XYZ file of C-alpha atoms in Angstrom:
589
model
C -47.533 1.613 -16.300
C -47.408 -2.217 -17.242
C -44.361 -3.495 -18.834
C -45.715 -3.579 -22.365
C -46.279 0.218 -22.257
C -42.577 1.095 -21.251
C -40.948 2.989 -23.711
C -38.120 1.397 -25.869
C -34.375 2.273 -24.960
C -31.957 2.754 -27.104
C -28.436 4.040 -27.337
C -26.010 5.104 -29.815
C -22.458 3.847 -28.175
C -21.094 0.463 -29.105
C -23.320 -1.815 -26.627
C -20.239 -3.841 -25.488
C -19.081 -0.318 -23.767
C -22.680 -0.223 -22.297
C -22.089 -1.902 -19.069
C -23.532 0.541 -16.364
C -25.056 4.479 -15.280
C -25.867 5.440 -19.069
C -27.839 7.980 -17.108
C -26.596 11.738 -17.607
C -27.738 12.990 -13.746
C -26.079 9.609 -12.487
C -23.791 9.888 -9.176
C -19.949 8.824 -9.429
C -20.561 5.376 -8.292
C -23.710 4.146 -9.215
C -23.510 0.637 -8.472
C -23.609 2.287 -4.520
C -25.334 5.501 -5.230
C -28.910 5.997 -4.131
C -30.492 9.224 -4.830
C -31.138 10.839 -1.134
C -35.425 11.923 -2.997
C -35.726 8.617 -4.594
C -39.332 7.147 -3.716
C -39.745 5.018 -0.841
C -41.013 1.696 -1.679
C -42.633 1.480 1.332
C -44.891 4.766 0.544
C -46.011 3.665 -2.599
C -49.077 1.358 -3.195
C -48.260 -2.300 -2.788
C -49.971 -3.552 -6.015
C -48.562 -0.455 -8.175
C -45.014 -1.438 -6.603
C -45.918 -5.292 -7.585
C -46.358 -4.381 -11.217
C -43.278 -2.146 -11.633
C -40.676 -4.420 -9.718
C -41.699 -8.224 -8.592
C -40.620 -8.732 -5.391
C -38.409 -12.019 -4.942
C -41.032 -13.089 -2.222
C -43.690 -12.845 -4.451
C -41.539 -14.947 -7.298
C -40.528 -17.223 -5.059
C -44.038 -17.945 -3.470
C -45.565 -18.492 -6.908
C -42.819 -20.289 -8.431
C -42.608 -17.621 -11.436
C -38.589 -18.055 -11.331
C -37.710 -20.570 -14.160
C -33.995 -19.941 -14.503
C -32.830 -23.159 -16.048
C -29.184 -23.538 -13.948
C -30.793 -22.552 -10.172
C -28.165 -23.788 -7.814
C -28.956 -25.095 -4.366
C -29.146 -22.174 -1.973
C -28.411 -22.830 1.674
C -29.902 -19.502 3.687
C -30.772 -18.778 7.224
C -34.238 -19.172 8.429
C -34.586 -15.363 9.013
C -33.877 -15.110 5.224
C -37.521 -15.699 4.093
C -38.864 -13.431 6.530
C -36.419 -10.449 5.497
C -37.012 -10.788 1.763
C -41.142 -10.154 2.587
C -40.486 -6.461 3.930
C -40.745 -3.027 2.465
C -37.296 -1.409 2.221
C -38.176 0.735 5.491
C -38.972 -2.809 7.590
C -35.485 -4.019 6.276
C -33.425 -0.814 7.205
C -35.161 -1.541 10.514
C -34.157 -4.949 10.334
C -30.408 -4.102 9.841
C -30.381 -0.855 11.963
C -31.169 -3.425 15.317
C -28.692 -5.547 14.082
C -26.032 -3.504 13.745
C -22.927 -3.566 16.357
C -19.843 -2.030 16.851
C -16.814 -4.218 16.682
C -13.872 -3.380 19.183
C -9.987 -4.501 18.941
C -10.187 -5.591 15.179
C -7.296 -7.269 14.374
C -7.044 -6.855 10.424
C -3.789 -9.463 9.854
C -5.307 -11.887 12.060
C -8.870 -12.026 10.739
C -6.610 -12.595 6.971
C -4.736 -15.110 8.583
C -7.851 -17.034 9.638
C -9.790 -16.589 6.394
C -7.023 -18.473 4.634
C -6.946 -21.380 7.202
C -11.075 -21.401 7.022
C -10.849 -20.981 3.214
C -8.070 -24.227 3.111
C -10.534 -26.049 5.161
C -13.664 -25.451 3.048
C -11.546 -26.800 0.227
C -10.894 -30.050 1.982
C -14.469 -30.105 2.767
C -15.272 -29.800 -0.714
C -12.920 -32.658 -1.670
C -11.332 -30.457 -3.760
C -7.747 -29.981 -1.889
C -6.770 -32.697 -4.397
C -7.599 -30.609 -7.495
C -7.406 -27.122 -6.506
C -4.380 -25.849 -5.819
C -3.484 -22.223 -4.634
C -0.196 -22.087 -6.791
C 0.680 -18.762 -7.239
C 2.058 -17.487 -10.872
C 5.120 -18.170 -12.423
C 7.541 -15.619 -13.765
C 6.424 -16.354 -17.151
C 2.452 -16.330 -16.364
C 3.143 -12.780 -14.375
C 4.987 -11.565 -17.475
C 2.113 -12.473 -19.792
C -0.513 -10.950 -17.401
C 1.441 -8.038 -17.460
C 0.849 -7.471 -21.347
C -2.451 -8.389 -20.970
C -2.398 -5.585 -18.703
C -0.861 -3.049 -20.223
C -2.832 -3.981 -23.537
C -6.146 -2.870 -21.282
C -4.248 0.292 -20.252
C -3.309 1.514 -24.125
C -6.894 0.669 -24.754
C -8.276 2.819 -21.664
C -5.411 5.672 -23.247
C -7.853 5.751 -26.703
C -4.526 4.055 -27.956
C -5.449 0.379 -28.806
C -2.709 -1.769 -29.944
C -2.706 -5.860 -31.076
C -1.240 -8.666 -29.042
C 2.313 -8.264 -29.887
C 5.652 -10.601 -29.141
C 6.605 -10.179 -25.462
C 10.246 -9.353 -24.860
C 12.929 -10.606 -22.049
C 11.896 -9.072 -18.583
C 15.298 -7.640 -17.060
C 15.449 -6.670 -13.438
C 17.629 -3.869 -14.269
C 15.854 -2.094 -17.021
C 15.141 1.720 -15.946
C 11.251 2.720 -14.903
C 9.516 5.699 -14.865
C 10.217 7.672 -11.841
C 6.793 7.984 -10.969
C 6.106 4.494 -10.480
C 7.303 4.934 -6.944
C 4.394 6.884 -6.007
C 2.347 3.779 -6.578
C 2.576 0.717 -3.733
C 0.744 -2.203 -4.318
C -0.021 -0.903 -0.577
C -2.077 1.345 -1.852
C -5.028 -1.296 -3.337
C -4.977 -3.091 0.471
C -7.402 -1.795 2.563
C -6.408 -1.750 6.328
C -9.712 -1.143 8.702
C -9.695 -0.016 11.812
C -9.721 -1.102 15.257
C -12.914 0.149 15.604
C -15.773 -0.428 13.198
C -19.461 -0.578 12.928
C -20.930 -3.804 11.683
C -23.691 -3.064 9.702
C -24.663 -6.799 9.105
C -23.354 -9.952 9.940
C -23.879 -11.629 7.397
C -25.218 -9.605 4.088
C -25.947 -12.990 2.050
C -28.195 -14.772 4.866
C -26.440 -17.911 4.402
C -26.446 -20.941 6.865
C -22.867 -22.065 7.361
C -23.550 -24.837 8.513
C -19.792 -26.380 9.241
C -18.117 -24.743 6.317
C -21.237 -24.735 3.477
C -20.194 -21.207 3.188
C -18.701 -18.713 4.415
C -20.235 -15.349 5.990
C -20.395 -12.162 3.766
C -19.900 -9.341 6.583
C -21.249 -5.360 6.287
C -19.167 -2.611 7.586
C -18.839 1.223 8.175
C -15.598 2.406 8.821
C -16.346 6.322 8.782
C -15.128 7.698 11.172
C -18.037 10.000 12.406
C -20.644 6.748 12.494
C -21.205 4.919 15.260
C -24.182 2.592 15.985
C -26.476 5.137 17.917
C -26.132 7.342 14.645
C -26.219 5.383 12.028
C -27.610 6.149 8.313
C -27.916 2.957 6.842
C -28.890 3.172 3.116
C -31.270 1.826 0.983
C -29.170 0.038 -1.567
C -28.022 -2.153 0.868
C -31.861 -3.401 1.594
C -31.738 -5.478 -1.646
C -32.614 -9.250 -1.627
C -29.707 -11.672 -1.832
C -29.730 -14.361 -4.040
C -27.075 -16.037 -6.049
C -29.296 -17.349 -8.882
C -30.107 -15.412 -11.597
C -33.838 -13.880 -12.079
C -36.136 -15.283 -15.027
C -39.365 -14.469 -14.330
C -42.300 -15.490 -16.569
C -44.325 -13.019 -15.912
C -42.109 -10.132 -16.942
C -40.558 -12.133 -19.574
C -42.600 -15.137 -21.170
C -40.730 -15.505 -24.318
C -37.538 -16.547 -22.056
C -39.817 -18.696 -20.455
C -40.884 -20.246 -23.229
C -37.535 -20.884 -24.652
C -36.364 -22.287 -21.382
C -39.536 -24.547 -21.969
C -38.576 -25.710 -25.458
C -34.615 -26.001 -24.574
C -35.765 -28.756 -22.072
C -37.319 -30.642 -25.072
C -34.748 -33.573 -26.280
C -32.398 -32.544 -28.774
C -32.545 -28.666 -27.802
C -29.891 -28.819 -24.840
C -26.764 -30.576 -24.304
C -25.449 -33.503 -21.769
C -22.815 -36.118 -21.532
C -23.225 -39.219 -19.660
C -19.875 -39.506 -18.511
C -19.380 -40.880 -15.011
C -16.694 -40.536 -12.436
C -14.360 -43.389 -12.049
C -15.249 -43.519 -7.735
C -17.917 -42.546 -6.251
C -17.844 -38.975 -4.920
C -14.760 -38.433 -7.439
C -14.261 -35.900 -10.448
C -15.048 -37.130 -13.614
C -12.880 -36.579 -16.652
C -15.046 -34.835 -19.353
C -12.508 -32.254 -20.189
C -10.273 -33.836 -23.251
C -12.718 -36.289 -23.433
C -13.548 -36.585 -27.576
C -16.675 -38.602 -26.433
C -18.323 -35.756 -24.182
C -20.720 -33.588 -26.115
C -20.224 -30.726 -23.038
C -16.700 -30.975 -24.127
C -17.119 -30.576 -27.561
C -19.511 -27.446 -27.229
C -16.634 -25.903 -25.095
C -13.973 -26.444 -27.698
C -16.379 -25.036 -30.157
C -16.432 -21.772 -28.720
C -13.211 -21.095 -29.235
C -14.032 -20.150 -32.806
C -15.697 -17.276 -31.662
C -12.334 -16.210 -31.256
C -10.541 -14.414 -34.444
C -7.003 -15.021 -33.255
C -6.034 -18.497 -34.025
C -3.191 -19.187 -32.011
C -5.703 -17.805 -28.965
C -7.148 -20.778 -27.101
C -8.385 -19.968 -23.812
C -9.157 -22.989 -21.836
C -12.597 -22.821 -19.060
C -12.197 -25.840 -17.708
C -13.223 -26.433 -13.788
C -9.315 -25.745 -12.283
C -6.879 -24.907 -14.449
C -5.959 -21.079 -15.094
C -7.786 -19.124 -17.775
C -5.603 -17.609 -20.180
C -5.979 -15.551 -22.809
C -3.562 -12.874 -25.329
C -6.383 -10.801 -26.534
C -6.592 -7.165 -26.986
C -10.118 -6.630 -27.458
C -12.703 -7.435 -24.533
C -12.948 -10.751 -23.868
C -16.443 -11.100 -23.123
C -17.618 -11.344 -26.804
C -14.738 -13.170 -28.252
C -14.437 -15.983 -25.243
C -17.118 -17.988 -24.331
C -17.349 -21.382 -22.469
C -19.666 -24.685 -22.199
C -20.015 -26.251 -18.717
C -21.489 -29.709 -17.584
C -24.556 -29.277 -15.450
C -26.626 -31.622 -12.729
C -28.579 -32.927 -15.868
C -25.302 -34.812 -16.929
C -24.196 -38.241 -15.774
C -21.399 -36.627 -13.954
C -23.748 -34.030 -12.263
C -21.525 -31.244 -13.050
C -18.980 -32.981 -10.795
C -15.991 -33.135 -13.058
C -12.846 -30.844 -14.728
C -15.167 -29.709 -17.697
C -17.032 -26.977 -15.213
C -16.080 -23.541 -15.037
C -19.067 -22.726 -12.478
C -17.307 -24.985 -10.276
C -15.214 -23.065 -8.102
C -17.931 -20.084 -8.478
C -20.869 -22.313 -6.956
C -18.609 -23.541 -4.313
C -17.743 -20.351 -2.930
C -14.644 -20.918 -1.818
C -13.224 -17.389 -1.604
C -14.372 -14.999 1.571
C -14.805 -11.572 1.213
C -16.552 -8.451 2.625
C -17.892 -5.434 2.459
C -17.393 -1.987 3.878
C -17.401 1.671 3.226
C -14.893 4.321 3.578
C -16.259 7.470 2.779
C -19.187 9.045 1.452
C -17.739 9.965 -2.044
C -17.304 6.528 -3.315
C -19.558 4.351 -1.375
C -19.498 0.404 -0.573
C -16.757 -1.592 -1.650
C -16.003 -5.323 -1.330
C -12.583 -6.588 -0.549
C -11.074 -10.050 -0.770
C -9.714 -11.674 2.742
C -7.606 -14.480 1.140
C -5.392 -14.731 -1.696
C -7.114 -15.480 -5.010
C -4.646 -17.152 -8.150
C -5.026 -15.251 -11.150
C -7.585 -16.602 -14.016
C -9.842 -17.923 -11.712
C -13.341 -17.750 -11.848
C -14.162 -15.797 -8.750
C -17.411 -14.897 -8.535
C -20.798 -14.340 -10.861
C -22.459 -11.045 -11.676
C -26.383 -11.873 -10.700
C -29.399 -10.254 -11.494
C -32.527 -10.347 -12.878
C -33.168 -11.160 -16.894
C -34.714 -8.233 -18.295
C -34.811 -6.659 -21.845
C -33.051 -3.223 -22.522
C -36.452 -1.752 -22.684
C -37.548 -2.271 -19.309
C -33.772 -1.407 -17.729
C -34.593 2.693 -17.230
C -34.290 4.893 -14.275
C -32.369 3.637 -11.264
C -31.969 0.041 -12.971
C -29.537 1.361 -15.247
C -27.010 2.118 -12.473
C -27.247 -1.523 -11.354
C -27.514 -3.650 -14.883
C -25.280 -5.182 -16.907
C -25.550 -6.164 -20.690
C -25.546 -9.966 -20.792
C -26.386 -10.324 -24.208
C -25.940 -8.185 -27.728
C -28.353 -7.909 -30.309
C -25.786 -6.877 -33.036
C -22.882 -9.484 -31.870
C -24.473 -12.580 -30.703
C -27.157 -12.989 -33.899
C -24.314 -13.086 -36.408
C -21.171 -14.979 -34.368
C -23.063 -17.165 -31.743
C -25.659 -18.257 -33.624
C -23.892 -18.416 -36.713
C -21.578 -20.522 -35.356
C -24.100 -22.493 -34.010
C -25.855 -23.121 -37.506
C -22.787 -23.603 -39.062
C -21.844 -26.888 -36.214
C -25.541 -27.757 -36.752
C -25.847 -28.234 -32.714
C -29.503 -27.772 -32.493
C -32.824 -28.265 -35.166
C -33.822 -25.915 -37.109
C -37.023 -25.250 -35.521
C -34.735 -24.292 -32.051
C -32.358 -22.427 -33.845
C -35.230 -19.903 -35.242
C -36.885 -19.285 -31.529
C -32.958 -18.827 -30.467
C -33.092 -16.191 -33.284
C -36.267 -14.640 -32.020
C -34.887 -14.530 -28.376
C -31.647 -12.388 -29.634
C -33.457 -9.806 -31.578
C -33.235 -7.792 -28.104
C -30.884 -7.312 -25.990
C -30.866 -8.834 -22.138
C -28.977 -7.230 -18.969
C -28.787 -8.000 -15.439
C -30.842 -5.976 -13.107
C -29.607 -6.273 -9.716
C -31.399 -3.357 -8.509
C -33.600 -5.341 -6.353
C -31.818 -9.255 -6.205
C -28.460 -9.523 -6.468
C -25.093 -10.612 -4.917
C -22.207 -9.233 -3.752
C -20.964 -8.311 -7.274
C -23.603 -5.194 -6.917
C -20.908 -3.187 -4.751
C -17.912 -3.744 -7.035
C -16.045 -0.441 -7.790
C -14.795 0.273 -11.015
C -10.889 0.318 -12.181
C -9.420 1.460 -15.795
C -7.135 -1.680 -14.630
C -9.822 -3.945 -13.240
C -8.446 -7.131 -11.584
C -11.713 -8.855 -12.660
C -13.680 -9.520 -15.979
C -16.605 -10.875 -17.063
C -16.757 -14.006 -19.426
C -19.976 -15.817 -20.753
C -20.764 -19.868 -19.378
C -23.079 -21.437 -20.671
C -25.306 -24.619 -19.615
C -27.343 -27.093 -21.044
C -28.174 -24.841 -23.889
C -27.309 -21.238 -25.457
C -30.152 -18.986 -24.872
C -29.628 -15.929 -22.315
C -31.260 -17.553 -19.383
C -28.842 -20.341 -19.945
C -25.643 -17.910 -19.964
C -23.958 -17.044 -16.754
C -21.745 -13.531 -16.747
C -18.491 -15.337 -14.404
C -16.477 -12.855 -13.105
C -12.508 -14.136 -13.730
C -9.496 -12.672 -12.013
C -7.097 -11.050 -14.493
C -3.848 -11.029 -11.990
C -3.151 -12.745 -8.254
C -5.321 -10.999 -5.948
C -3.721 -10.033 -2.569
C -5.492 -10.362 0.952
C -7.087 -7.158 1.871
C -7.513 -6.033 -1.790
C -10.252 -4.259 -3.664
C -12.093 -6.292 -6.051
C -12.913 -4.101 -9.256
C -14.637 -4.093 -12.548
C -14.154 -1.935 -15.297
C -17.322 -0.337 -16.007
C -16.595 0.629 -19.707
C -16.378 3.794 -21.115
C -20.077 4.544 -21.667
C -19.834 5.235 -18.262
C -21.324 8.762 -17.593
C -19.876 9.213 -13.948
C -16.289 9.240 -15.251
C -16.727 11.729 -17.351
C -18.206 14.071 -15.137
C -16.321 13.253 -12.144
C -13.327 11.151 -12.960
C -12.150 8.037 -12.266
C -11.158 7.305 -8.897
C -9.261 3.885 -9.442
C -5.961 5.636 -8.292
C -3.843 3.231 -10.401
C -0.757 4.261 -11.982
C -2.302 3.576 -15.397
C -5.561 5.231 -14.391
C -6.451 7.755 -17.372
C -7.258 10.753 -15.036
C -4.679 9.981 -12.391
C -2.017 12.428 -11.590
C 0.564 10.705 -14.121
C -1.156 9.501 -16.780
C 0.432 12.090 -19.505
C 3.445 10.136 -18.457
C 2.175 6.844 -18.620
C 0.373 7.261 -21.840
C 2.996 7.806 -23.695
C 5.113 4.565 -22.987
C 4.664 1.498 -25.319
C 3.155 -1.784 -24.504
C 6.376 -3.029 -23.445
C 7.632 -0.305 -21.402
C 3.739 -0.361 -19.889
C 4.286 -4.414 -19.424
C 7.627 -3.974 -17.363
C 5.796 -1.647 -14.937
C 3.085 -4.155 -14.305
C 5.513 -6.837 -14.182
C 7.172 -4.825 -11.259
C 4.247 -4.152 -9.603
C 3.294 -7.564 -9.389
C 6.491 -8.688 -8.352
C 6.412 -6.319 -5.539
C 3.187 -7.406 -4.622
C 3.575 -11.077 -4.725
C 6.760 -10.511 -2.424
C 4.903 -8.111 0.271
C 1.943 -11.235 0.397
C 4.975 -14.165 1.108
C 6.248 -11.716 3.706
C 3.278 -11.170 5.361
C 2.062 -14.904 5.093
C 5.453 -16.028 7.085
C 5.201 -13.553 9.482
C 1.693 -14.572 10.063
C 2.176 -17.828 10.336
C 4.779 -17.542 12.525
C 2.833 -15.454 14.948
C -0.728 -16.976 14.689
C 0.019 -20.335 13.783
C -0.431 -21.824 17.545
C -4.345 -20.671 17.790
C -7.211 -22.337 17.255
C -8.921 -20.955 14.085
C -12.901 -20.496 14.828
C -15.503 -22.488 12.390
C -16.610 -19.358 11.283
C -15.346 -15.823 11.329
C -16.466 -13.546 14.645
C -16.044 -9.792 15.712
C -15.298 -8.362 19.070
C -18.632 -6.645 19.635
C -19.423 -5.564 23.412
C -23.255 -5.699 24.670
C -24.827 -2.328 24.830
C -28.148 -2.278 27.103
C -29.213 0.898 25.737
C -29.871 0.231 22.201
C -33.191 0.326 20.970
C -35.582 -3.229 20.284
C -37.930 -3.227 17.166
C -40.871 -5.621 17.790
C -40.537 -8.738 15.028
C -44.253 -9.871 15.156
C -45.762 -10.988 11.910
C -47.878 -7.701 11.975
C -44.960 -5.493 11.678
C -43.876 -7.529 7.994
């Protein structure tokens, strides 16, 4: 069946809530769930599989990806061989590469990852502008109110933003809060692990050019010789969105039109010194900065001026979801600054500053992502990456791996209305943009994506999505960027709120185990608190997290500062001579 023959897919739920897993028969965590009886890609006819979902290797070989905002990817030489393989061959490849890790010391790992991150920031020349500063008490208090409003919204009791009241350390908090320690969200792996992949991103990792993203299984009954390798990790890793000109010719057409003069935005700004950071932000003569400030008008709260620049923390005091009420515009490589300026909110995302790992601890929840370094609040952490497809193509298993990028009801009314009012583009190009926004566009990461496809759900997530545009304002020019809503501690799980439309939550309940979880053991207590009382709980919780982080950092510095830190992450893996090998000749591809 071709794409043109697929039926239209529509839903009754509000579109901003359609984030993931809309099927009624999906599992508890669709991001990680793979049906045991799913049809094997390798068993299908190659031509049929190619028509159903283009393989990344074919897209790259035929130069079918017309994404206008591509970033350079430094991949291992084995990557191009790997992406040409079928799913069964990829399972064999990764199974062979799996190893048993012994004597894992997590505190030493977190110390080394922090040092490596600092060295990477210096190597990128960002030590003078990107500072790992911790939140002040005023910032913690403000973010506590933000989280409290999110919690009330999850409880079905949304409230508008209100004036903050002073925090009193002596104020009595609910007794049930003592059951929820910050250590509950810090994952400490066992000393013996099974490493399923040294680096799932296949990065080259030459001289701090990137971090490895290892993949582990920590299930106690699993070893390298009885490893059950799931099919859902056999995807093609990429940090670039896919805009396939064969699957989406309309998107390819708008990308080509946007490359014409007058249909895109770029600035002539130059850095003051060679290799320095250009001052585009707050420069009244910079067209990109003007577009960035223009997008503030999407927010109906007049005193809420969210700042999207390269290095300052993002702050907004909004009770509604930020996705359609906030947005930014960033400089790009076609600008005079080359995107190396202070008006590029994608700078830290593209630089891949923060190290992470992916692991699996239980059968119920599946794979999760944890940070192995400290991440300041209000920082762009990663991009949600996938293939841009219309909603009619998002069906079956792809529903569990998709995020909505554009909205056919909201965007024409507000975004395109703002562009028309400000006369940003010629009327002919605006007409083409209106045509492309007549349908919803999704990011499908079923077959190609990055580490964001493993993010877990949480009622009060520490990551939240916003859209950042570059060059122009078509769906192909938008990136879904995940910002940290709070300070994320080393070892903490990275989470994202899937939205109320996620069917898995209704069937088995949320598993985030936060004190503000709507399905938690004490939901009846916390759901009846006012926004001020909930904010007090979040403030106390964050203060305790920061105290524990500072104590651990001090202790680790005293204990491990005298040791040299390796250039890249390494594990203690014993040599096992009896491990079977798989022949990797070209005939087996």
